[in-house]
Coordinates of C-alpha atoms and ligand atoms in Angstrom, one line a residue:
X14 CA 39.7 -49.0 -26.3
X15 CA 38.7 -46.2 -23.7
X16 CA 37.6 -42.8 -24.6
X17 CA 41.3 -41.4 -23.6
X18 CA 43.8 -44.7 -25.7
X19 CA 41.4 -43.1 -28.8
X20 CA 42.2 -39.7 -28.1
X21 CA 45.7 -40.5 -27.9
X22 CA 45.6 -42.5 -30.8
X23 CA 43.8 -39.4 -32.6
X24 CA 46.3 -36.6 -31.7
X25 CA 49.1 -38.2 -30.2
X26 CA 49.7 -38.9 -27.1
X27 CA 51.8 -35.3 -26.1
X28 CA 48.2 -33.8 -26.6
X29 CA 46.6 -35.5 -24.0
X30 CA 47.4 -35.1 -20.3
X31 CA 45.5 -37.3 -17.4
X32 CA 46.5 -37.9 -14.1
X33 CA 49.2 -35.8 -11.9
X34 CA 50.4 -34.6 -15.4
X35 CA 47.4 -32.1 -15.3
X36 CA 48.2 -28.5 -14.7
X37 CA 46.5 -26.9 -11.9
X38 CA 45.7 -23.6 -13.9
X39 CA 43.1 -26.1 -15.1
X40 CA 41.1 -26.6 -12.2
X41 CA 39.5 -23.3 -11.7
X42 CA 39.3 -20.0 -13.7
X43 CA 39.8 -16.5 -11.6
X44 CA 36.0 -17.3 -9.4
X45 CA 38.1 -19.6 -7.8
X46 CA 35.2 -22.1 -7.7
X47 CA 36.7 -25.3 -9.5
X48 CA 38.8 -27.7 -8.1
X49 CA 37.1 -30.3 -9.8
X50 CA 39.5 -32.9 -11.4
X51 CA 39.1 -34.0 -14.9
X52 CA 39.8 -37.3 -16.9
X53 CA 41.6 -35.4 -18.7
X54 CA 43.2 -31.9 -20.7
X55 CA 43.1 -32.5 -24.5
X56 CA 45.5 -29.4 -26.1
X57 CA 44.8 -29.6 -30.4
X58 CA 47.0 -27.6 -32.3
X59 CA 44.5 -27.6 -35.7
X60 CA 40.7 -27.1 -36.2
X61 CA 40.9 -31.1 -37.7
X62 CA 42.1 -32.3 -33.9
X63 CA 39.6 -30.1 -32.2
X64 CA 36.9 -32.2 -34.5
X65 CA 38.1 -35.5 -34.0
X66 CA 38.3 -34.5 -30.2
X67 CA 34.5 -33.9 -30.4
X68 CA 33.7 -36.9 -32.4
X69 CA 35.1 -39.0 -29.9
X70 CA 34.1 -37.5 -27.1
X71 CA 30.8 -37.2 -28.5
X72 CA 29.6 -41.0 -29.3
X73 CA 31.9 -41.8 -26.0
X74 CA 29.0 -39.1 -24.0
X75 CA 31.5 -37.8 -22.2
X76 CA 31.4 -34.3 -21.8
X77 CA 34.2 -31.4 -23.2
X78 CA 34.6 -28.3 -20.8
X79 CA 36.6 -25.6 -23.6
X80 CA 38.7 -23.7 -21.8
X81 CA 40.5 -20.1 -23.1
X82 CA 43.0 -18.3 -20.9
X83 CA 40.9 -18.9 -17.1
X84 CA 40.0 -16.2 -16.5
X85 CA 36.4 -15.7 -16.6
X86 CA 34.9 -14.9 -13.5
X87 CA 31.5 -17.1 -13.6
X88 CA 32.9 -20.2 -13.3
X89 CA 32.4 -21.2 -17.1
X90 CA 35.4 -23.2 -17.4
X91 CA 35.9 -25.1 -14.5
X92 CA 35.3 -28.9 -15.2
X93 CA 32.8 -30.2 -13.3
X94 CA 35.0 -34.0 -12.7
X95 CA 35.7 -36.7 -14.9
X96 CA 35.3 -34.6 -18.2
X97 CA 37.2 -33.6 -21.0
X98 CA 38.8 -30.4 -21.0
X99 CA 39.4 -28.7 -24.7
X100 CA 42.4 -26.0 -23.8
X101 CA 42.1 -24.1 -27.1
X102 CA 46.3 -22.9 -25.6
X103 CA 47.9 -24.1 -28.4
X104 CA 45.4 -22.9 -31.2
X105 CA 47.2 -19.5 -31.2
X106 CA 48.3 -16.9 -33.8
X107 CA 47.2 -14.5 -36.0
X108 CA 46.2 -15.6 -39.6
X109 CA 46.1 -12.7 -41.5
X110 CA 45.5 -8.9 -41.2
X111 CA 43.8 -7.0 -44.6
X112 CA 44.9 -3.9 -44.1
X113 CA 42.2 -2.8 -46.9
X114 CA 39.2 -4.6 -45.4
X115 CA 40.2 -3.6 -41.8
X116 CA 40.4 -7.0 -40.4
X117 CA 42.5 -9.5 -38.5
X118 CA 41.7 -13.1 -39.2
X119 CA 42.8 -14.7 -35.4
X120 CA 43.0 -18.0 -34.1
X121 CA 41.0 -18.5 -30.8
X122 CA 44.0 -19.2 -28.4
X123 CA 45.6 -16.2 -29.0
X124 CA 45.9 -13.9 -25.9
X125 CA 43.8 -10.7 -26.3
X126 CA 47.0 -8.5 -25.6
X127 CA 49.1 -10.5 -28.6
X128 CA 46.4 -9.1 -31.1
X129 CA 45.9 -6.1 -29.8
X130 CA 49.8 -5.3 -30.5
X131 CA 49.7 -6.9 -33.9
X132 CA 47.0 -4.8 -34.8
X133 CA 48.6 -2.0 -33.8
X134 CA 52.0 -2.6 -35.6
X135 CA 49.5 -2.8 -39.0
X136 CA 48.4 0.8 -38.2
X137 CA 45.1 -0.2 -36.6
X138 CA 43.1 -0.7 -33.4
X139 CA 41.8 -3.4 -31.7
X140 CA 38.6 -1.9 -29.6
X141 CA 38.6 -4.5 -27.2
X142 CA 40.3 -4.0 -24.3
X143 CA 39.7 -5.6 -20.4
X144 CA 41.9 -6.0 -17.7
X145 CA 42.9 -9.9 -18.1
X146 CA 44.2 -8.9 -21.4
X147 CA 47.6 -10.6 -21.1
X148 CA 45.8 -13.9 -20.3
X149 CA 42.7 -13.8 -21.9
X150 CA 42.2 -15.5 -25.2
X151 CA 40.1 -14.4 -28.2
X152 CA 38.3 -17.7 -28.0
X153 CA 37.0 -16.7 -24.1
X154 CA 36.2 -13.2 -25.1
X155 CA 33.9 -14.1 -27.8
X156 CA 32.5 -16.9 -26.0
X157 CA 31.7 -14.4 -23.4
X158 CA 31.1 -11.3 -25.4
X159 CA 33.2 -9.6 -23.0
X160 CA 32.7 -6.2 -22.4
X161 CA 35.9 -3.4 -21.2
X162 CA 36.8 0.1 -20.7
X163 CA 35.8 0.9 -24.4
X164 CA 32.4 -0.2 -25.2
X165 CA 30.6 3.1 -24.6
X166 CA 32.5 3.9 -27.7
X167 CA 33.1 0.4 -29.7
X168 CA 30.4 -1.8 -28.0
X169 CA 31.3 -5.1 -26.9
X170 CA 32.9 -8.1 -27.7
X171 CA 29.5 -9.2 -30.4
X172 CA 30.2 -5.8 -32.2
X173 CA 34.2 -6.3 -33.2
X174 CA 33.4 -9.8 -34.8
X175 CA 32.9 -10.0 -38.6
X176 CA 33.7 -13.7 -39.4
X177 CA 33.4 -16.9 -36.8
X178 CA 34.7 -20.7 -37.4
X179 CA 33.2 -23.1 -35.0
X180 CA 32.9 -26.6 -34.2
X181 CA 30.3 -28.5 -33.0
X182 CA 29.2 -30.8 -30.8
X183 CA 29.4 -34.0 -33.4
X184 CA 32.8 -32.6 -35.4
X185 CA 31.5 -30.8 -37.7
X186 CA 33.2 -28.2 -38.9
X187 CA 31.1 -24.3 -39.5
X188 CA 33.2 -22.0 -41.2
X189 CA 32.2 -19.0 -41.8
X190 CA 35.1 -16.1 -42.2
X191 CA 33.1 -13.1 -43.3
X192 CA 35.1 -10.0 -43.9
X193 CA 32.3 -7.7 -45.4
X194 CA 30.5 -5.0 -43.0
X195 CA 27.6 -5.8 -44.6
X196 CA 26.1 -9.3 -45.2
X197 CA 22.0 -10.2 -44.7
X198 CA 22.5 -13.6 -46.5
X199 CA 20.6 -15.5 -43.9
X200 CA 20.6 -16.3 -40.2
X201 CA 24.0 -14.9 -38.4
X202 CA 25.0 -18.1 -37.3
X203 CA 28.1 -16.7 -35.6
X204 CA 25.7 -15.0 -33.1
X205 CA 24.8 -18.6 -31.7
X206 CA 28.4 -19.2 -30.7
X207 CA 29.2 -15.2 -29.3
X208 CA 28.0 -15.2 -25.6
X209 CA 27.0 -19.0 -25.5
X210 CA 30.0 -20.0 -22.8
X211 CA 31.0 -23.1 -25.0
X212 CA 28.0 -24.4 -24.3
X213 CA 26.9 -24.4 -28.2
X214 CA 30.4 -24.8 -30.3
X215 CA 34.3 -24.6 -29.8
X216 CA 35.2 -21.2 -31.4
X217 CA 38.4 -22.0 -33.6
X218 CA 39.0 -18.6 -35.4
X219 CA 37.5 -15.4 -36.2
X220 CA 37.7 -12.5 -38.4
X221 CA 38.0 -9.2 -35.9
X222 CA 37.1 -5.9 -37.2
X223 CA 39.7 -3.4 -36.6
X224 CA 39.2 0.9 -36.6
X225 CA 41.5 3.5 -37.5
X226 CA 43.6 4.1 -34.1
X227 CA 42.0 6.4 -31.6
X228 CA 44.9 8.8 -31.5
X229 CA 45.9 10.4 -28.2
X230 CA 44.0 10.2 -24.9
X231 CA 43.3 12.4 -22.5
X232 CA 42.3 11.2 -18.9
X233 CA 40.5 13.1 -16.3
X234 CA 39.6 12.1 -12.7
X235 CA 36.4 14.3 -11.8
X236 CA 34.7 14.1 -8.1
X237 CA 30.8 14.7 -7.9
X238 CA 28.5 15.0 -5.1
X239 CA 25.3 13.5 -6.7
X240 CA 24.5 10.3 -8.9
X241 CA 22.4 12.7 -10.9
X242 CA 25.3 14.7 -11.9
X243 CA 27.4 11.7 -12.7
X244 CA 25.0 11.1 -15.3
X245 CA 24.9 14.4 -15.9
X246 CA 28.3 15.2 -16.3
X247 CA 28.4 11.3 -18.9
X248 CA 25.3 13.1 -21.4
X249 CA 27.5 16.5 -21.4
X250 CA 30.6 14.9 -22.3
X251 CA 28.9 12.7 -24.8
X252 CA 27.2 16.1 -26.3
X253 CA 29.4 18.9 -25.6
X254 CA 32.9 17.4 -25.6
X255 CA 32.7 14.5 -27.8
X256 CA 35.5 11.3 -28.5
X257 CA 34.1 10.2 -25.2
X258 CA 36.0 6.5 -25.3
X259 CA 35.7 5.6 -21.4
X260 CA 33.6 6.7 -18.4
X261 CA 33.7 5.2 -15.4
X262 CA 31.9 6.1 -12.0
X263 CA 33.5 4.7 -8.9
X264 CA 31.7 5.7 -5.0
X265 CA 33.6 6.9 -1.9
X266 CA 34.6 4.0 -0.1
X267 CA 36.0 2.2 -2.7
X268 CA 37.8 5.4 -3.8
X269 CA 39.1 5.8 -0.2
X270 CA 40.0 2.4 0.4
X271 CA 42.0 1.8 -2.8
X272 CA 43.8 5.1 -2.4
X273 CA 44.6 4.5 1.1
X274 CA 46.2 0.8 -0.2
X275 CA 47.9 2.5 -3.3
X276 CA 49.3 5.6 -1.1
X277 CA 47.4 7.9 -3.5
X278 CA 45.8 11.6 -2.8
X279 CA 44.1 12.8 -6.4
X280 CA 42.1 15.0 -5.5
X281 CA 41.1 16.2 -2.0
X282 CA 38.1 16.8 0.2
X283 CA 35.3 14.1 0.6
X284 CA 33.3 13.7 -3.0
X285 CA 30.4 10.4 -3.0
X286 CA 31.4 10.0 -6.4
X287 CA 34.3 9.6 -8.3
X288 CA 34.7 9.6 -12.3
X289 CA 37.4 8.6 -14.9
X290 CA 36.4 10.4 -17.9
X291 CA 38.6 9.9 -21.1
X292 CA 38.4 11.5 -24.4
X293 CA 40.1 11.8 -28.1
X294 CA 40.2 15.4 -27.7
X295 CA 43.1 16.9 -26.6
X296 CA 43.7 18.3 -23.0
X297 CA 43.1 21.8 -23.8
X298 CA 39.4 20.9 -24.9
X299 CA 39.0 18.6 -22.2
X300 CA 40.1 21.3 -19.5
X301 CA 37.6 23.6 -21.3
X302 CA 35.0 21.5 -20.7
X303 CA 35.5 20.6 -17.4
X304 CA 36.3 24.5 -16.0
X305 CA 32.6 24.4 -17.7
X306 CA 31.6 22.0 -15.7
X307 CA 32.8 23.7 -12.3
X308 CA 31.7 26.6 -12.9
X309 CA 28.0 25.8 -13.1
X310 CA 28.4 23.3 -10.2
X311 CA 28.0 20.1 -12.4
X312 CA 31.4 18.7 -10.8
X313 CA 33.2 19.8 -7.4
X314 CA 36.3 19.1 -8.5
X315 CA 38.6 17.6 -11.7
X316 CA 42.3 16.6 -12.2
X317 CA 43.5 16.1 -15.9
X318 CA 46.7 13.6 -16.3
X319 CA 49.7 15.7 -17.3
X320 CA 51.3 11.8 -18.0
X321 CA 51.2 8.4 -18.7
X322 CA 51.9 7.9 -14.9
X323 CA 48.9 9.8 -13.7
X324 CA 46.9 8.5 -16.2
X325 CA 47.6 5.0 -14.3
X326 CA 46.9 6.1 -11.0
X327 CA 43.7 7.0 -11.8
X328 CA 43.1 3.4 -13.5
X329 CA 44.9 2.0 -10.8
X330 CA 42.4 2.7 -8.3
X331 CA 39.7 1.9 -10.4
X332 CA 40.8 -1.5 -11.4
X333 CA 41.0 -2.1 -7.2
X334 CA 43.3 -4.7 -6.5
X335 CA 43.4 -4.1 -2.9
X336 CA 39.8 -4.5 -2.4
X337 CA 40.2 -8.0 -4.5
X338 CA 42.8 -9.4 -1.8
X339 CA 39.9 -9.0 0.8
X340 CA 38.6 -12.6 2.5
X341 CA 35.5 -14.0 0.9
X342 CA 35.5 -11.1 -1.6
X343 CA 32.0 -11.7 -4.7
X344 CA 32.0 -9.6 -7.4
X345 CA 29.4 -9.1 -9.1
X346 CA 28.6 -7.7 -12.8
X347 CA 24.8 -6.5 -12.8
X348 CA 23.1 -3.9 -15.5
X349 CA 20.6 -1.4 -15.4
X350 CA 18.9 1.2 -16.1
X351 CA 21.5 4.4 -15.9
X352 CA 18.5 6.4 -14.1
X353 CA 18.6 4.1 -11.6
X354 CA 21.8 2.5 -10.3
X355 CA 22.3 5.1 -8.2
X356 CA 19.1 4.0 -6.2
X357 CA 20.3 0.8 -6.3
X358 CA 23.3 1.4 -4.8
X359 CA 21.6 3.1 -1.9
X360 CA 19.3 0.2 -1.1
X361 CA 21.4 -2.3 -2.0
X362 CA 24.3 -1.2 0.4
X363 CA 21.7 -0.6 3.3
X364 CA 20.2 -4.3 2.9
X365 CA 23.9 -5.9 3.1
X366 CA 24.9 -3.8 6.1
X367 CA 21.6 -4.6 8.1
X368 CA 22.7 -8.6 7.2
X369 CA 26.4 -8.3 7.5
X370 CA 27.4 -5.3 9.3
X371 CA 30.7 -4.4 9.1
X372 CA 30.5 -5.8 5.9
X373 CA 32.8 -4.3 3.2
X374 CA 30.7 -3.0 0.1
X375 CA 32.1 -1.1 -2.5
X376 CA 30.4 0.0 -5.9
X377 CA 32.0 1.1 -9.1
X378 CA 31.6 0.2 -12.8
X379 CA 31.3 1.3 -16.5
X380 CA 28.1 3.2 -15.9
X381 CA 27.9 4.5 -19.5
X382 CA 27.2 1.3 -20.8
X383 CA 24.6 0.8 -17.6
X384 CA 26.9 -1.4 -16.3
X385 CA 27.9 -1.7 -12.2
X386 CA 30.3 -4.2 -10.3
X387 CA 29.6 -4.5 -6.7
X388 CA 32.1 -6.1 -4.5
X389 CA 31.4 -7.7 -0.9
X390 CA 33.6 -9.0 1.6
X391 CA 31.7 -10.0 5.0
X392 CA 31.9 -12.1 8.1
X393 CA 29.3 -14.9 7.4
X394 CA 27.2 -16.3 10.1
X395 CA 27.3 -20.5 10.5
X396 CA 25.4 -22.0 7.9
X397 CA 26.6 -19.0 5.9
X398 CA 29.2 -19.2 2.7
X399 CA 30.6 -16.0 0.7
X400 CA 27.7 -16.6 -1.8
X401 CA 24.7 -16.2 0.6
X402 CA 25.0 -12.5 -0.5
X403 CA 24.0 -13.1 -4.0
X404 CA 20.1 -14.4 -3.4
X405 CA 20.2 -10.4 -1.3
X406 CA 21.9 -8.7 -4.0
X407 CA 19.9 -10.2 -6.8
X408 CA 17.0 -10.3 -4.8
X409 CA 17.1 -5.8 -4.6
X410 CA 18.1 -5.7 -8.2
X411 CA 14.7 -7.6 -9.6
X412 CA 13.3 -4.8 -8.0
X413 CA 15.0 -2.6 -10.4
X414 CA 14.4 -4.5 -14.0
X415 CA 18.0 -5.5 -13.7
X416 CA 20.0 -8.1 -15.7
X417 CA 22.0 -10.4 -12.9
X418 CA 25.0 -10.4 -15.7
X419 CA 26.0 -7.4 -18.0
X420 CA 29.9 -8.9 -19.2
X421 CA 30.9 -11.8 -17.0
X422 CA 28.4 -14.3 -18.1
X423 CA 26.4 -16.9 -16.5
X424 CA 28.8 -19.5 -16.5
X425 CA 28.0 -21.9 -13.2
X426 CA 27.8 -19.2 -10.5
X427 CA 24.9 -17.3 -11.8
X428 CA 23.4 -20.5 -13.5
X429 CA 20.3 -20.6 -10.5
X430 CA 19.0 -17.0 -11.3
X431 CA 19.1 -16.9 -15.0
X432 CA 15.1 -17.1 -14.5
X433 CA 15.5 -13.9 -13.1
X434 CA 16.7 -12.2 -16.4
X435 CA 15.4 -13.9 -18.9
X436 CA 11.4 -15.2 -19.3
X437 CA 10.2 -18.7 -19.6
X438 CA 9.9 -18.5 -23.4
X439 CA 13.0 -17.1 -24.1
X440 CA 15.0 -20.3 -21.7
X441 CA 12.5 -22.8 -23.2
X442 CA 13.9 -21.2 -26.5
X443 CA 17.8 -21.4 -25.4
X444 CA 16.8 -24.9 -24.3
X445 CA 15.8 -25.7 -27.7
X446 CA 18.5 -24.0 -29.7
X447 CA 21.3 -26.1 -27.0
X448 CA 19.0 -29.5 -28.4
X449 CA 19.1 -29.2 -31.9
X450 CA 23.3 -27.9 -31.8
X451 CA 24.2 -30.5 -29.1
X452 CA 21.6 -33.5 -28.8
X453 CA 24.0 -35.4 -26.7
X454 CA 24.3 -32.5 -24.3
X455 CA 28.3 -32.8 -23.8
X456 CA 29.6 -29.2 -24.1
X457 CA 30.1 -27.9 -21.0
X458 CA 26.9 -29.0 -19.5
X459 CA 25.8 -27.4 -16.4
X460 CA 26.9 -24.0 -17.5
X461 CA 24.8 -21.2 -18.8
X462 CA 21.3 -23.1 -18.8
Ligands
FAD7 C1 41.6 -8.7 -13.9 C2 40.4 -9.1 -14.6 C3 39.7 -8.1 -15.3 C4 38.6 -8.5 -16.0 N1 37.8 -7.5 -16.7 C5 36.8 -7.8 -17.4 C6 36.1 -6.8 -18.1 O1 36.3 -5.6 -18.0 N2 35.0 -7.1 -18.9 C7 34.7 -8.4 -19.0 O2 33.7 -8.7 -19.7 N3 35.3 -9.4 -18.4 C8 36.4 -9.1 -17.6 N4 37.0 -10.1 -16.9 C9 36.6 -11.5 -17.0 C10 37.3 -12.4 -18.1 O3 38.6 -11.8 -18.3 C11 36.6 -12.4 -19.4 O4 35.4 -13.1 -19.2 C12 37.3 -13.1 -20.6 O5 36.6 -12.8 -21.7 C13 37.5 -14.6 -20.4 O6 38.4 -15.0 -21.4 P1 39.3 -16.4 -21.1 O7 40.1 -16.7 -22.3 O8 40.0 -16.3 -19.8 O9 38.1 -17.4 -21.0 P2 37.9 -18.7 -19.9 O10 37.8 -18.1 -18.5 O11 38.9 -19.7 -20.2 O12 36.5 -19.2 -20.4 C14 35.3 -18.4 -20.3 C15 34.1 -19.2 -20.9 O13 34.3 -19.3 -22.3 C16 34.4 -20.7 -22.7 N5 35.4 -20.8 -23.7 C17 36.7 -20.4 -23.6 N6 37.3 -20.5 -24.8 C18 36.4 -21.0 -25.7 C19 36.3 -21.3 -27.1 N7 37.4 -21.2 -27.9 N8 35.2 -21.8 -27.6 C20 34.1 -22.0 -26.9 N9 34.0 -21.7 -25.6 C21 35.1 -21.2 -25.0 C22 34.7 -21.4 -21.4 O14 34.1 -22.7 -21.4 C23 34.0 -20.6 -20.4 O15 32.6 -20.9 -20.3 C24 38.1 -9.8 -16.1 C25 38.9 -10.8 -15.4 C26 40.0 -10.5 -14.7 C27 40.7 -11.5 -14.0

């Protein structure tokens, strides 16, 4: 019998889809780099089919490609042709929430927006929070320790997790539901499987940490004139103000060109930087701090939302649509040192002008957690593709001690600079840990390392 009559056979024969019967939301995540077509799209509905999928697939050596909600931006999930995609879809729902222990126990196919509400009809929060959340899955966040608006204050995707079931390569099953805060007993296995882009396990479930909820929110667009006072203004707010729960920087022409798409004037006059500061303190504090902040010339400028609806525009041009739709558009998701992004931008913008002028380049990012996005759209030359600006971009950042990914991941699109980040002993050691979890090398090979 082939690989696909025995998966059939296993999980019945709805669960498997080859051929024309494969949707093309499988193909490619949001990079838009797949295309690849698959033998075919396995969709278990229980941790047992997820384990029989493995077993077959691997004494069969034929490699699985887990796939969330697609839409990581590295390329993780795209199949690579004539492999098994895992679509965790169906594995979906929340398990339990202990109100007492502050925890949501969470299958890994649930969308990240489904658990955010259920957490919030409990009386608690859900910390993590990105822009994909209505598609995204909690299996694809963990497996790629997203990051969001609100790790300055909750950290990132690592930090909410408690409690992690996983399966690996040969079936077996590694549960491990923690609920406790504290608990040294051993290795943290579940730490192999957070970040690892499927490469080490399928992540099946997981017990979530959940806070008391943050309360109101008060959101305030500030304009700057000098990366020094950006960071400025981010220590102040951290000291002075307090509940600080989102920062974000965002530099002229991306300000400019998304308000000119969205039909938006904030704030006038022409400012080099633009920040979205938000706070759990109310607006009365927040105005206090930032009249503060005018008066000794830290900011030039500072609008605080008197609603819900000026509260969006502000996010709205941050989260820069517009500037997505342009052709040939790479983002990338680099970190570094606070100190010196600023720098970086400079000298990074000049390098891809003096390549590709005329080039679009537009910086912005969650700069208290050292974190930038960069996007370029630009004519390329012949012999030129959309991605001959990443050996210049990551090229200026190793000048800087940066890391190439701070929250996308690695996936396949960043696969040929990971050298760049990490040192030879610590890829000979992921090398060895991706051996001894999965010998046979089937989950999602080519990704990551
Ligand atoms: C509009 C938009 C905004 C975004 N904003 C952010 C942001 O602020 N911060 C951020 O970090 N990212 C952001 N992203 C990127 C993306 O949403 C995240 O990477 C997200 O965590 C991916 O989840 P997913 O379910 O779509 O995973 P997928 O894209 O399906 O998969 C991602 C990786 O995880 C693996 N995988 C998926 N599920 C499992 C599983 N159950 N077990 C093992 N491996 C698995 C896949 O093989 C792949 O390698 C954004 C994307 C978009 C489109």
């Amino acid at each position: 019998m082939s690989l696909l009559d025995d998966l059939r056979v296993t999980l019945g024969s709805v669960a498997v889809l080859a051929g024309d019967s494969i949707p093309p939301r499988h193909l490619s995540d949001r990079s838009a780099t797949g295309g690849r077509v698959p033998l075919a799209v396995v969709r278990p509905r229980t941790v047992a089919q997820i384990s029989a999928a493995l077993r077959l697939c691997n004494d069969a050596g034929v490699a699985v490609v887990p796939q969330g909600g697609m839409t990581g931006l590295a390329g993780g999930g795209n199949p690579s042709g004539g492999d098994i995609i895992l679509s965790l879809e169906l594995l979906r729902g929340i398990e339990e929430i202990d109100t007492a222990a502050a925890t949501m126990t969470v299958w890994a196919g649930t969308p990240l927006e489904v658990a955010q509400e259920a957490a919030s009809e409990a009386g608690l929060f859900l910390a993590l929070d990105l822009g994909a959340r209505g598609s995204c899955q909690l299996g694809g966040n963990l497996s790629t320790n997203a990051g969001g608006i609100r790790v300055i204050r909750y950290g990132m995707a690592r930090e909410q997790v408690l409690g992690l079931e996983a399966v690996l390569a040969d079936g077996t099953v590694v549960t491990s539901l923690n609920k406790m805060l504290k608990n040294n007993a051993g290795y943290d296995l579940k730490q192999l499987f957070i970040g690892a882009e499927g490469t080490l396990g399928i992540i099946t479930r997981a017990v979530l940490r959940l806070h008391p909820p943050p309360g109101a929110i008060t959101t305030a667009l500030c304009a700057l004139d000098t990366y020094e006072d950006v960071v400025r203004l981010l220590r102040q707010a951290q000291g002075n103000l307090g509940g600080v729960v989102a920062f974000e920087a965002m530099w002229r022409d991306y300000v400019a060109y998304n308000c000119e798409a969205l039909k938006l004037q904030l704030i006038s006059g022409d400012h080099r930087f633009w920040v979205i500061l938000e706070s759990t303190c109310d607006g009365a504090a927040v105005e206090g701090f930032l009249a503060g902040c005018l008066e000794t010339r830290l900011i030039a400028d500072a609008l605080v939302a008197q609603s819900h609806k000026e509260a969006r525009d502000f996010w709205s041009v941050r989260e820069g649509l517009s500037t997505e739709a342009l052709p040939n558009v790479v983002v990338f998701d680099v970190s570094l040192p606070t100190a010196r992004i600023g720098d970086f931008a400079e000298i990074c913008r000049a390098a891809l002008r003096q390549r590709w002028p005329g080039a679009y380049v537009f910086f912005y990012g969650h700069i208290g957690d050292s974190n930038l996005h960069i996007s370029v759209s630009a004519a390329y030359g012949p012999g030129e593709d959309m991605h001959s600006v990443d050996q210049l971009v990551y090229g200026v950042l190793k000048g800087f001690g940066g890391s190439i990914s701070a929250e996308h991941g690695i996936g396949t699109l960043k696969r040929p600079y990971l050298g760049q980040s990490r040192s030879p002993e610590e890829l000979a050691l992921m090398r060895k840990i991706k051996a001894a979890l999965d010998p046979k090398g089937i989950l999602n090979p080519g990704k990551v390392i």
